[in-house]
Tab-separated table of C-alpha atoms in Angstrom:
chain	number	residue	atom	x	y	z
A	620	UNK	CA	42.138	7.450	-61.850
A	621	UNK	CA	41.946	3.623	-60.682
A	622	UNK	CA	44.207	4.569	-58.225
A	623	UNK	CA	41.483	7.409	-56.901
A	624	UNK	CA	38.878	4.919	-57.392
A	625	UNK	CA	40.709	1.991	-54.954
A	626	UNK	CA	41.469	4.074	-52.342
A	627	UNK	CA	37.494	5.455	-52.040
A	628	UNK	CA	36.419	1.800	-51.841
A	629	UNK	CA	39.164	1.380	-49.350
A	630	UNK	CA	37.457	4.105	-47.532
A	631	UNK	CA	34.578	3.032	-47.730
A	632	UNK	CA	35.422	-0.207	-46.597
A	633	UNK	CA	36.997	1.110	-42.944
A	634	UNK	CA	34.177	3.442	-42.413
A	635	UNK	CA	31.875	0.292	-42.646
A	636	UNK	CA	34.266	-1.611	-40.510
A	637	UNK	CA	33.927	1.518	-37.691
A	638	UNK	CA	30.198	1.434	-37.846
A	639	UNK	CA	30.353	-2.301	-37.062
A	640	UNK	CA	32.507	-1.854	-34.097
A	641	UNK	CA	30.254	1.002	-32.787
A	642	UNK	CA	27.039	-0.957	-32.803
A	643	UNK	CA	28.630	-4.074	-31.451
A	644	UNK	CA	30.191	-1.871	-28.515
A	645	UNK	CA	27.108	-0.611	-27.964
A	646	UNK	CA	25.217	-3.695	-26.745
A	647	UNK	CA	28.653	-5.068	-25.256
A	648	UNK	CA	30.795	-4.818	-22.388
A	649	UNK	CA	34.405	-5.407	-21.532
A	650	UNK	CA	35.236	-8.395	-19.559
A	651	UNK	CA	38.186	-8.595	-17.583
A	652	UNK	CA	40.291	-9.581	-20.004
A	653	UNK	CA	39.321	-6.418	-22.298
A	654	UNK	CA	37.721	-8.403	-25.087
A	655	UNK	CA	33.956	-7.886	-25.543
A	656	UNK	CA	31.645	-9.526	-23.959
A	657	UNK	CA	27.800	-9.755	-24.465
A	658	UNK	CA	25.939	-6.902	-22.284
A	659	UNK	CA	24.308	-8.381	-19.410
A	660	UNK	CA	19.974	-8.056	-19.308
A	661	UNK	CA	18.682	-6.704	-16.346
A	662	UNK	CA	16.806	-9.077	-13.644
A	663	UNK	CA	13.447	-9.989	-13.894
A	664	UNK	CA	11.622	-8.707	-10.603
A	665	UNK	CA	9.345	-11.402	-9.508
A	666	UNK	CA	6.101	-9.736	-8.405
A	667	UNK	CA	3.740	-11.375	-6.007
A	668	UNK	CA	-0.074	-11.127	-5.816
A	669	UNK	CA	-1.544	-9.567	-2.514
A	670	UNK	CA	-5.084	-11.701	-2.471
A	671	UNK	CA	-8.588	-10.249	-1.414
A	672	UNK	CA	-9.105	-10.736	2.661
A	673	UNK	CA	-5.216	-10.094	3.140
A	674	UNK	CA	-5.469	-8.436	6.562
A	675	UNK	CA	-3.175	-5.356	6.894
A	676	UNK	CA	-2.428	-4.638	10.530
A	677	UNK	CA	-1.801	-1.169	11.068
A	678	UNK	CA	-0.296	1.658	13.562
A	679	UNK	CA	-1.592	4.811	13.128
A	680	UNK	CA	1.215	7.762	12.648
A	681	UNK	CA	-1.794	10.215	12.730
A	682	UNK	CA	-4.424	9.950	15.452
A	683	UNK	CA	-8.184	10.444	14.264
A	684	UNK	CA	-11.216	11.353	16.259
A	685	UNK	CA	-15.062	12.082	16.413
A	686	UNK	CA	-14.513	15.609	17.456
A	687	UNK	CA	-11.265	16.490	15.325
A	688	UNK	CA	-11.713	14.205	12.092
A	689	UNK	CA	-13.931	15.309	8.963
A	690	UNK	CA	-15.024	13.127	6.135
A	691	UNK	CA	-11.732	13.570	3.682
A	692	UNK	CA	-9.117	13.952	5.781
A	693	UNK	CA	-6.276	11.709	5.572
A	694	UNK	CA	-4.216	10.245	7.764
A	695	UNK	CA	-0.578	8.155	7.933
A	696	UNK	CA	-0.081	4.831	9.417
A	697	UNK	CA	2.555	2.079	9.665
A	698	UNK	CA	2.758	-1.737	8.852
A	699	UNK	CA	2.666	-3.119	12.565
A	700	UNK	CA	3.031	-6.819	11.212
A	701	UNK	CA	4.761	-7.819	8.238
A	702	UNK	CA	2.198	-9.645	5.896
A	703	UNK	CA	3.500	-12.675	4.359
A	704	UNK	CA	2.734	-14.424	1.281
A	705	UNK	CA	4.014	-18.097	0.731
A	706	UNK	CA	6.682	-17.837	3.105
A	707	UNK	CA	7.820	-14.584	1.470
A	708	UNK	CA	7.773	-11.554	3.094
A	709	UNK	CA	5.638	-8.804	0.579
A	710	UNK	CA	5.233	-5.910	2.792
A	711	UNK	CA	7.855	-4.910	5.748
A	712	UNK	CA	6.681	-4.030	9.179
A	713	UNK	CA	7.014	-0.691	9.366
A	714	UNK	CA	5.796	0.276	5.562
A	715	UNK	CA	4.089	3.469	5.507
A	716	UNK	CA	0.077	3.696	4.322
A	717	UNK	CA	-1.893	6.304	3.779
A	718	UNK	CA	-5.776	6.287	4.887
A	719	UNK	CA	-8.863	8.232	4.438
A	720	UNK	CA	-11.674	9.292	7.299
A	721	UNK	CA	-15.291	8.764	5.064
A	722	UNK	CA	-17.425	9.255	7.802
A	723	UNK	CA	-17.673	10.748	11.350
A	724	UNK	CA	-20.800	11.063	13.292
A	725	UNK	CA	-20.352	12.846	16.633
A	726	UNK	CA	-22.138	11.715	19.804
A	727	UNK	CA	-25.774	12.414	19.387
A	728	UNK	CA	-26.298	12.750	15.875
A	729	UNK	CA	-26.930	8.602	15.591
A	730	UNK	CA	-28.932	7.959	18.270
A	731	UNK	CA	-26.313	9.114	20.756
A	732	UNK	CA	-23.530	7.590	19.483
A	733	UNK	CA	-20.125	8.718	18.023
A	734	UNK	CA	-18.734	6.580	15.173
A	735	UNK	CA	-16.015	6.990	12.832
A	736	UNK	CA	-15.335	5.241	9.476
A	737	UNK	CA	-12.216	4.601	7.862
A	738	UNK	CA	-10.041	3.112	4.711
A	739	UNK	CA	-6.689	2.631	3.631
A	740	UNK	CA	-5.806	4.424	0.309
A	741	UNK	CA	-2.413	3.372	-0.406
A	742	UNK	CA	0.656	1.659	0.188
A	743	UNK	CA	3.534	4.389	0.073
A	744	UNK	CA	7.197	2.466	-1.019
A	745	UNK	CA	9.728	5.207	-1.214
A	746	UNK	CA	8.745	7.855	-3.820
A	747	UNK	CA	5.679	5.716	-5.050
A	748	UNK	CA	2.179	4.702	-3.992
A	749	UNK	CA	0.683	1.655	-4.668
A	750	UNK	CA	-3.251	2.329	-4.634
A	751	UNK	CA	-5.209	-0.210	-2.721
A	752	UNK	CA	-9.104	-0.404	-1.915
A	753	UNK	CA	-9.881	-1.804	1.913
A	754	UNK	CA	-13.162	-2.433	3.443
A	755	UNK	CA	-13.802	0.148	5.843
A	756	UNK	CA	-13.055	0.365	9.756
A	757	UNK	CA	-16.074	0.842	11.420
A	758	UNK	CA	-15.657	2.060	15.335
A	759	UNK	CA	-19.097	2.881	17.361
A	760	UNK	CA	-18.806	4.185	20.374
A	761	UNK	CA	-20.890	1.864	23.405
A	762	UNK	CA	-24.027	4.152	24.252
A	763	UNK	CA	-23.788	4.972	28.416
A	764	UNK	CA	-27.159	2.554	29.405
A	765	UNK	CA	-25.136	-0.442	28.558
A	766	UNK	CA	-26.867	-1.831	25.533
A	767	UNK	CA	-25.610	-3.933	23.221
A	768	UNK	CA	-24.105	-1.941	19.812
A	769	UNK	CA	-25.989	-3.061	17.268
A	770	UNK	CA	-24.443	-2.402	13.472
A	771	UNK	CA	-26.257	-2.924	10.459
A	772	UNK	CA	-24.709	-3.984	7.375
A	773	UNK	CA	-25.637	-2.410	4.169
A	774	UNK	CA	-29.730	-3.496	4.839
A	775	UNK	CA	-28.535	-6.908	4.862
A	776	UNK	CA	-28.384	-7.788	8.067
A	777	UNK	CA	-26.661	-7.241	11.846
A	778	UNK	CA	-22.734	-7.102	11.671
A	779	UNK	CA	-20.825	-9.200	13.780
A	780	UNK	CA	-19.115	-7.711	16.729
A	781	UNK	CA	-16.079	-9.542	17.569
A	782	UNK	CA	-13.606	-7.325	18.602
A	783	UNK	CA	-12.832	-4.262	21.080
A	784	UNK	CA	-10.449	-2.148	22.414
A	785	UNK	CA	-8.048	-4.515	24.617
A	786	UNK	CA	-6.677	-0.558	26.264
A	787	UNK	CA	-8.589	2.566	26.476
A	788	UNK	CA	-5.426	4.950	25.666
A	789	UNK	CA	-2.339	4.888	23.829
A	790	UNK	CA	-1.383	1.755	21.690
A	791	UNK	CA	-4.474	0.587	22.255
A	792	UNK	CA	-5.506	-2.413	20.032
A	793	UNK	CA	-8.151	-2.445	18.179
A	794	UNK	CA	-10.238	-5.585	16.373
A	795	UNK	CA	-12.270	-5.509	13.607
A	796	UNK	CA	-15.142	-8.347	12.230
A	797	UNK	CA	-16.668	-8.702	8.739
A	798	UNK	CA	-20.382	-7.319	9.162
A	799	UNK	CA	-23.453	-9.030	7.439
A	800	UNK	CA	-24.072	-7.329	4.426
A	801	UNK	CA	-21.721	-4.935	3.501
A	802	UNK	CA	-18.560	-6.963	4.480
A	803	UNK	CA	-17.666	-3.949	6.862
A	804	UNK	CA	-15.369	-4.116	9.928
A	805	UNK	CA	-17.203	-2.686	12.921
A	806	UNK	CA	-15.830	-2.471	16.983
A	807	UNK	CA	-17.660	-1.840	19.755
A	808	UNK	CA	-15.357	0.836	21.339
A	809	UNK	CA	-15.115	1.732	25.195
A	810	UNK	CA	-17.587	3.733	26.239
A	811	UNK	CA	-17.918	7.489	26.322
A	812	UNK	CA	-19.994	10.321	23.978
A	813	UNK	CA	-16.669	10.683	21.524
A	814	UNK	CA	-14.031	8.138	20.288
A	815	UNK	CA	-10.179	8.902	20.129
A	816	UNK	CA	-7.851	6.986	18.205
A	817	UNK	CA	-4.264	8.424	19.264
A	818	UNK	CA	-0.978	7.823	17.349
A	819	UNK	CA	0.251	4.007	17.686
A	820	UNK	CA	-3.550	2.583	18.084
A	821	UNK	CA	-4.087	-0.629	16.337
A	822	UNK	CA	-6.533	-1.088	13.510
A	823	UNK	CA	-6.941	-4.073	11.304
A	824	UNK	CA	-7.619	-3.612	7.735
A	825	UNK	CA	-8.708	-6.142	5.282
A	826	UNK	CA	-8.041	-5.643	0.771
A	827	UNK	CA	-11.361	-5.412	-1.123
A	828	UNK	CA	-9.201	-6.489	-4.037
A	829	UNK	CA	-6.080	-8.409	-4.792
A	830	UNK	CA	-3.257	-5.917	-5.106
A	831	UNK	CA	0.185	-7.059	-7.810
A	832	UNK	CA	3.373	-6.027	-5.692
């Protein structure tokens, strides 16, 4: 009977000696030299802070216009110009976005003139999409008398117009300003009753918020 009764505590004793060895080997490696060796954590990713005003220059993948565009579509674009944050590069040229078209007015419906609005949505890494919030994009087109383009901002006063198509077809690049009230960016595009934006145009977008990357 004592003899019965040693060899269960002996038994006892191994299986608890096991268990040990299982839950040590499970937050352990091997080294090199086959002993066990502490498991390794995994890095801390650093993430940097993409401020409100960054300016995200953009070529479009998808080309928009007053006579094919509705309010809703979306549209694809690329990073043109890698934005850089404290000497470190956040976002690659060449980074996909996605946009939106919120408005399109087609020539004669505002006092003659076409105009298009648009936004960026998000910033597409891979299988993910980081959602960002831009002030709009703004193009009017020039009315054909040759008067200045006038844009108001939100009712709070005239927007600035410093920018313009630098090429009337493809690539062309476009500028945007920071209107008066509503902190829009409006152009004063070449003129014509329509606008076209083809694939590879150049728009300038600026964040409405700071973005975490």
């Amino acid at each position: 009977m004592k003899r019965v009764y040693q060899l269960a505590i002996f038994a006892m004793m191994l299986i608890g000696v096991f268990g040990c060895g299982e839950n040590k080997a499970d937050s352990s490696v091997l080294d090199k030299t086959g002993f066990l060796s502490p498991a390794k954590k995994p890095p801390v990713v650093e993430k940097t802070t993409l401020p409100e005003g960054t300016r995200l220059r953009v070529a479009l993948i998808d080309g928009v216009s007053t006579t094919k565009s509705s309010p809703g579509d979306q549209f694809m674009a690329s990073i043109s110009e890698p934005v850089v944050i404290d000497g470190k590069t956040v976002i690659e040229k060449g980074t996909k976005v996605r946009g939106r078209v919120t408005d399109v007015a087609e020539s004669g419906r505002v006092k003659g003139r076409a105009s298009i609005r648009l936004v960026l949505t998000d910033i597409v890494q891979g299988s993910k999409e980081l959602p960002i919030a831009t002030k709009p994009f703004i193009a009017v087109a020039q009315n054909t008398k040759k008067r200045d383009a006038t844009i108001i901002g939100g009712g709070a006063g005239v927007g600035a117009l410093i920018g313009g198509i630098a090429g009337g077809g493809k690539g062309a690049a476009v500028g945007a300003a920071v209107g008066g009230g509503a902190g829009t960016g409006t152009v004063l595009a070449t003129k014509g009753k329509d606008l076209h934006y083809p694939p590879e145009t150049k728009i300038t977008f600026t964040l409405m918020n700071s973005v975490e990357m």
